[in-house]
Amino acid sequence: MSGAGDRPGRFASPPCLAGEIAPDYFDPLAVDPQQESDVSRWRRAQRENLLAARTALGAAGREAAAQALMRHLTALLAMAGMGGAGSVVSLYWPIRNEPDLRPLLADLARQGVRIALPVVEAAGLPLSFRLWQPGLKLRPDPRGVPAPDTQAPFVRPDCAIIPALGWDREGHRLGYGDGAWDRTLAALSPRPLTIGVALAEGELRTLYPQPHDVALDLIVTPDGVQLDRRG
Ligand SMILES: Nc1nc2c(c(=O)[nH]1)N(C=O)[C@@H](CNc1ccc(C(=O)N[C@@H](CCC(=O)O)C(=O)O)cc1)CN2
Ligand SMILES: Nc1ncnc2c1ncn2[C@@H]1O[C@H](COP(=O)(O)OP(=O)(O)OP(=O)(O)O)[C@@H](O)[C@H]1O
């Protein structure tokens, strides 16, 4: 038999105020609000600078960078055993002057790799991954990025190749400020091998990492692998 008397008792007031005095004692993602707002203002300014630097490279500079990146990524994927049939690799469809790796998507697909593209299904959600095939018609997701539509099956990537506007030598990445990749990597278990793709110009001394920032396993620039945190 159950009745009101079986329910656990409630306190008339919280047992102590420690949660308000030291929020991070209870919430591992909690940060000092002043520091959070300073970091986010600093990151906004860096994004502007880095987008300008990427534009300043010019189409030919960006094309040369993309060619070098594709060479390094091809070698890396082969070494990681992910360059052929049986693996699922997430790449990206370029926006905002990101290195255009579309020839690599096509090459890998020819080798039998299953290619995924990240999709924003709705603002604030982790990204989902849908299968891409050469010739697949894409349509803009809510962020305006060309993406497979809802007909394309979901897949779970073994490796995620992630564009980074900025990066530091601890593997932290600066994106466009949505936090979508951090949310996604926090939610994925097991986590895929994560490779950040960046320009040398994107290197920052530090990103002032915050508790929500997920460090990537590797960072690759046109000069080669800049860091590899795999064990
Ligand atoms: N190529 C590519 N695809 C990707 C990402 C990415 O970074 N690059 N994403 C990585 O998460 C997701 C898309 N998220 C995005 C978030 C913000 C903006 C962006 O350009 N924001 C503008 C404001 C645009 C607007 O008017 O709404 C800005 O920040 O100024 C683009 C993509 C999934 N697909
Ligand atoms: N795991 C998470 N849970 C909840 N919010 C998160 C999480 N990760 C990031 N965020 C939120 O996203 C916001 C933007 O994060 P950040 O500045 O790291 O974005 P970014 O890495 O540049 O963007 P993106 O990953 O979209 O390219 C943060 O202020 C944070 O509040």
Coordinates of C-alpha atoms and ligand atoms in Angstrom, one line a residue:
M1 CA 0.0 0.0 0.0
S2 CA 1.3 3.5 -0.7
G3 CA 0.2 6.8 0.6
A4 CA 1.4 10.3 1.4
G5 CA 3.1 8.9 4.4
D6 CA 5.5 6.7 2.3
R7 CA 7.0 9.7 0.4
P8 CA 10.3 11.0 1.5
G9 CA 10.1 14.0 3.7
R10 CA 10.9 17.5 2.4
F11 CA 12.9 20.2 4.1
A12 CA 11.0 23.4 4.6
S13 CA 14.2 25.2 3.3
P14 CA 17.4 24.0 1.6
P15 CA 19.7 22.4 4.1
C16 CA 22.4 24.9 3.4
L17 CA 23.4 27.7 0.9
A18 CA 26.6 26.0 -0.3
G19 CA 25.1 25.6 -3.8
E20 CA 24.8 29.4 -4.1
I21 CA 28.1 30.2 -2.4
A22 CA 30.2 27.8 -4.5
P23 CA 28.1 26.6 -7.5
D24 CA 30.9 24.6 -9.0
Y25 CA 30.9 22.3 -6.0
F26 CA 27.7 20.9 -7.3
D27 CA 27.8 21.7 -11.1
P28 CA 31.0 20.7 -12.8
L29 CA 30.2 23.1 -15.8
A30 CA 29.5 26.1 -13.5
V31 CA 31.9 29.0 -13.9
D32 CA 32.4 32.4 -12.4
P33 CA 30.0 34.6 -14.4
Q34 CA 32.4 37.5 -14.7
Q35 CA 35.2 35.3 -16.0
E36 CA 32.7 33.6 -18.4
S37 CA 31.7 36.9 -19.9
D38 CA 35.3 38.1 -20.2
V39 CA 36.3 34.9 -22.0
S40 CA 33.3 35.1 -24.3
R41 CA 34.0 38.7 -25.2
W42 CA 37.6 37.9 -25.9
R43 CA 36.6 34.9 -28.1
R44 CA 34.2 37.1 -30.1
A45 CA 37.1 39.5 -30.9
Q46 CA 39.4 36.5 -31.8
R47 CA 36.7 35.1 -34.2
E48 CA 36.6 38.5 -36.0
N49 CA 40.4 38.6 -36.3
L50 CA 40.7 35.0 -37.5
L51 CA 37.9 35.3 -40.0
A52 CA 39.6 38.4 -41.4
A53 CA 42.9 36.5 -41.6
R54 CA 41.2 33.6 -43.4
T55 CA 39.8 36.1 -45.9
A56 CA 43.1 37.8 -46.3
L57 CA 44.7 34.5 -47.4
G58 CA 42.8 34.8 -50.7
A59 CA 41.3 32.1 -52.8
A60 CA 44.7 30.7 -54.0
G61 CA 46.2 30.7 -50.5
R62 CA 43.1 28.8 -49.2
E63 CA 43.2 26.4 -52.1
A64 CA 46.9 25.6 -51.4
A65 CA 46.1 25.2 -47.7
A66 CA 43.2 22.8 -48.5
Q67 CA 45.5 20.6 -50.8
A68 CA 48.1 20.3 -48.0
L69 CA 45.5 19.5 -45.4
M70 CA 43.9 16.8 -47.6
R71 CA 47.4 15.2 -48.0
H72 CA 48.0 15.1 -44.2
L73 CA 44.4 13.9 -43.5
T74 CA 44.6 11.1 -46.0
A75 CA 47.9 9.8 -44.4
L76 CA 46.4 10.2 -40.9
L77 CA 43.3 8.3 -41.7
A78 CA 45.2 5.5 -43.3
M79 CA 47.5 5.2 -40.3
A80 CA 44.5 5.2 -37.9
G81 CA 43.0 2.4 -40.0
M82 CA 40.1 4.6 -41.1
G83 CA 40.8 5.1 -44.7
G84 CA 38.8 2.3 -46.1
A85 CA 35.6 0.3 -46.0
G86 CA 34.0 -0.3 -42.6
S87 CA 34.8 3.1 -41.1
V88 CA 32.5 6.1 -40.8
V89 CA 34.3 9.5 -41.0
S90 CA 32.5 12.8 -40.4
L91 CA 33.7 15.7 -42.5
Y92 CA 32.1 19.1 -43.3
W93 CA 30.7 21.1 -46.2
P94 CA 32.7 24.3 -46.3
I95 CA 31.2 27.7 -45.3
R96 CA 32.8 31.1 -44.5
N97 CA 36.1 30.4 -46.4
E98 CA 36.8 27.2 -44.4
P99 CA 39.4 24.9 -46.1
D100 CA 37.4 23.2 -48.9
L101 CA 38.0 19.4 -48.4
R102 CA 35.3 18.3 -50.8
P103 CA 37.7 16.4 -53.0
L104 CA 38.7 14.3 -49.9
L105 CA 35.0 13.5 -49.3
A106 CA 34.8 12.1 -52.8
D107 CA 38.1 10.2 -52.6
L108 CA 37.3 8.6 -49.2
A109 CA 33.8 7.6 -50.5
R110 CA 35.5 5.9 -53.5
Q111 CA 37.7 4.0 -51.0
G112 CA 34.6 2.7 -49.3
V113 CA 34.6 5.0 -46.3
R114 CA 31.1 6.0 -45.2
I115 CA 31.1 9.8 -45.0
A116 CA 28.9 11.7 -42.6
L117 CA 28.1 15.3 -42.4
P118 CA 27.1 17.1 -39.2
V119 CA 23.6 18.5 -39.1
V120 CA 22.0 21.1 -36.9
E121 CA 18.6 19.6 -36.4
A122 CA 17.5 22.4 -34.1
A123 CA 19.3 25.2 -32.4
G124 CA 20.9 24.3 -29.1
L125 CA 20.9 20.5 -29.7
P126 CA 24.0 18.4 -30.2
L127 CA 24.8 17.9 -33.9
S128 CA 23.5 14.7 -35.5
F129 CA 25.4 12.9 -38.3
R130 CA 23.8 11.8 -41.5
L131 CA 25.2 9.8 -44.3
W132 CA 26.6 11.7 -47.4
Q133 CA 27.2 10.2 -50.8
P134 CA 28.6 11.8 -53.9
G135 CA 25.8 13.6 -55.7
L136 CA 23.5 13.7 -52.7
K137 CA 21.3 16.8 -52.8
L138 CA 21.9 19.0 -49.8
R139 CA 19.6 21.5 -48.2
P140 CA 20.4 24.2 -45.7
D141 CA 20.1 23.3 -42.1
P142 CA 18.8 25.9 -39.6
R143 CA 22.3 27.4 -39.5
G144 CA 22.3 27.7 -43.3
V145 CA 24.9 25.0 -43.8
P146 CA 24.3 22.6 -46.7
A147 CA 23.4 19.3 -45.1
P148 CA 21.8 15.9 -45.9
D149 CA 18.0 16.1 -45.4
T150 CA 15.9 13.9 -43.1
Q151 CA 15.8 11.1 -45.7
A152 CA 19.5 10.4 -45.1
P153 CA 20.2 7.8 -42.5
F154 CA 21.8 8.7 -39.1
V155 CA 25.3 7.3 -38.6
R156 CA 27.8 7.2 -35.7
P157 CA 31.3 8.5 -36.8
D158 CA 34.4 6.6 -35.8
C159 CA 36.3 9.8 -36.6
A160 CA 35.2 13.4 -36.7
I161 CA 37.2 15.9 -38.8
I162 CA 36.2 19.3 -37.4
P163 CA 36.9 22.8 -38.8
A164 CA 38.6 25.1 -36.3
L165 CA 38.8 28.8 -36.7
G166 CA 41.3 29.0 -33.8
W167 CA 43.2 26.4 -31.8
D168 CA 45.8 26.1 -29.0
R169 CA 48.5 23.6 -28.2
E170 CA 46.3 21.8 -25.7
G171 CA 43.8 20.8 -28.5
H172 CA 41.2 23.4 -27.7
R173 CA 39.2 24.7 -30.6
L174 CA 37.4 28.0 -31.4
G175 CA 34.4 27.7 -33.6
Y176 CA 31.6 30.1 -34.5
G177 CA 30.4 30.3 -30.9
D178 CA 27.4 28.0 -30.9
G179 CA 29.1 25.4 -28.7
A180 CA 27.6 22.8 -31.0
W181 CA 30.7 20.6 -31.2
D182 CA 31.4 20.7 -27.5
R183 CA 27.8 19.6 -26.8
T184 CA 28.1 16.9 -29.4
L185 CA 31.4 15.5 -28.1
A186 CA 30.2 15.6 -24.5
A187 CA 27.2 13.5 -25.6
L188 CA 29.0 11.0 -27.8
S189 CA 30.0 7.8 -26.1
P190 CA 32.3 6.2 -27.1
R191 CA 33.8 9.5 -28.4
P192 CA 35.1 9.4 -32.0
L193 CA 38.7 10.2 -32.9
T194 CA 38.6 14.0 -33.2
I195 CA 40.8 15.8 -35.7
G196 CA 40.7 19.6 -35.8
V197 CA 41.5 21.2 -39.2
A198 CA 42.9 24.6 -39.0
L199 CA 45.2 27.2 -40.5
A200 CA 48.6 28.0 -39.0
E201 CA 47.2 31.6 -38.6
G202 CA 44.5 30.2 -36.3
E203 CA 47.0 29.3 -33.5
L204 CA 46.4 31.2 -30.2
R205 CA 48.6 31.0 -27.2
T206 CA 45.6 29.8 -25.2
L207 CA 41.8 29.8 -25.6
Y208 CA 41.3 30.3 -21.8
P209 CA 39.6 26.9 -21.7
Q210 CA 36.3 26.7 -19.9
P211 CA 34.8 23.6 -18.3
H212 CA 32.6 22.9 -21.3
D213 CA 35.5 23.0 -23.8
V214 CA 36.3 19.5 -25.1
A215 CA 39.9 19.2 -26.3
L216 CA 40.4 17.5 -29.7
D217 CA 42.8 14.5 -30.1
L218 CA 44.7 16.0 -33.0
I219 CA 45.2 19.4 -34.7
V220 CA 46.3 19.4 -38.3
T221 CA 47.3 22.5 -40.3
P222 CA 48.8 22.8 -43.8
D223 CA 52.2 22.4 -42.2
G224 CA 51.2 18.9 -40.8
V225 CA 50.1 17.5 -37.5
Q226 CA 50.6 20.1 -34.8
L227 CA 49.6 18.0 -31.8
D228 CA 48.5 14.5 -31.1
R229 CA 47.1 13.8 -27.7
R230 CA 46.3 10.1 -28.3
G231 CA 47.8 7.9 -25.7
Ligands
LIG1 N1 31.3 23.7 -42.5 C1 30.7 23.6 -41.2 N2 29.6 22.9 -41.0 C2 29.1 22.9 -39.8 C3 29.7 23.6 -38.7 C4 30.9 24.3 -39.0 O1 31.5 24.9 -38.1 N3 31.4 24.3 -40.2 N4 29.1 23.5 -37.5 C5 29.8 23.6 -36.2 O2 29.2 23.6 -35.2 C6 27.7 23.2 -37.4 C7 26.9 24.5 -37.9 N5 27.0 25.5 -37.0 C8 27.1 26.8 -37.4 C9 27.0 27.8 -36.4 C10 27.2 29.1 -36.6 C11 27.4 29.5 -37.9 C12 27.6 31.0 -38.3 O3 28.1 31.3 -39.4 N6 27.1 31.9 -37.5 C13 27.2 33.3 -37.8 C14 25.8 33.8 -37.7 C15 24.9 33.2 -38.7 C16 23.5 33.7 -38.6 O4 23.2 34.8 -39.1 O5 22.7 33.0 -37.9 C17 28.1 34.0 -36.9 O6 28.6 33.4 -35.9 O7 28.3 35.2 -37.1 C18 27.6 28.6 -38.9 C19 27.4 27.2 -38.6 C20 27.4 22.0 -38.3 N7 27.9 22.2 -39.6
LIG2 N1 28.2 20.7 -23.1 C1 27.6 21.9 -23.1 N2 26.4 22.0 -22.4 C2 25.8 23.2 -22.4 N3 26.2 24.3 -23.0 C3 27.4 24.2 -23.7 C4 28.1 23.0 -23.8 N4 29.2 23.2 -24.5 C5 29.2 24.5 -24.9 N5 28.1 25.2 -24.4 C6 27.7 26.6 -24.6 O1 28.1 27.1 -25.9 C7 28.6 28.4 -25.7 C8 29.7 28.6 -26.8 O2 30.8 27.8 -26.6 P1 32.2 28.1 -27.4 O3 32.6 29.5 -27.3 O4 33.1 27.1 -26.9 O5 31.8 27.8 -28.9 P2 32.6 27.3 -30.1 O6 33.4 26.1 -29.7 O7 33.3 28.5 -30.6 O8 31.4 27.0 -31.1 P3 31.1 25.7 -32.1 O9 31.4 24.4 -31.2 O10 29.6 25.8 -32.3 O11 31.9 25.8 -33.3 C9 29.2 28.4 -24.3 O12 29.0 29.7 -23.8 C10 28.5 27.4 -23.6 O13 27.5 28.0 -22.7

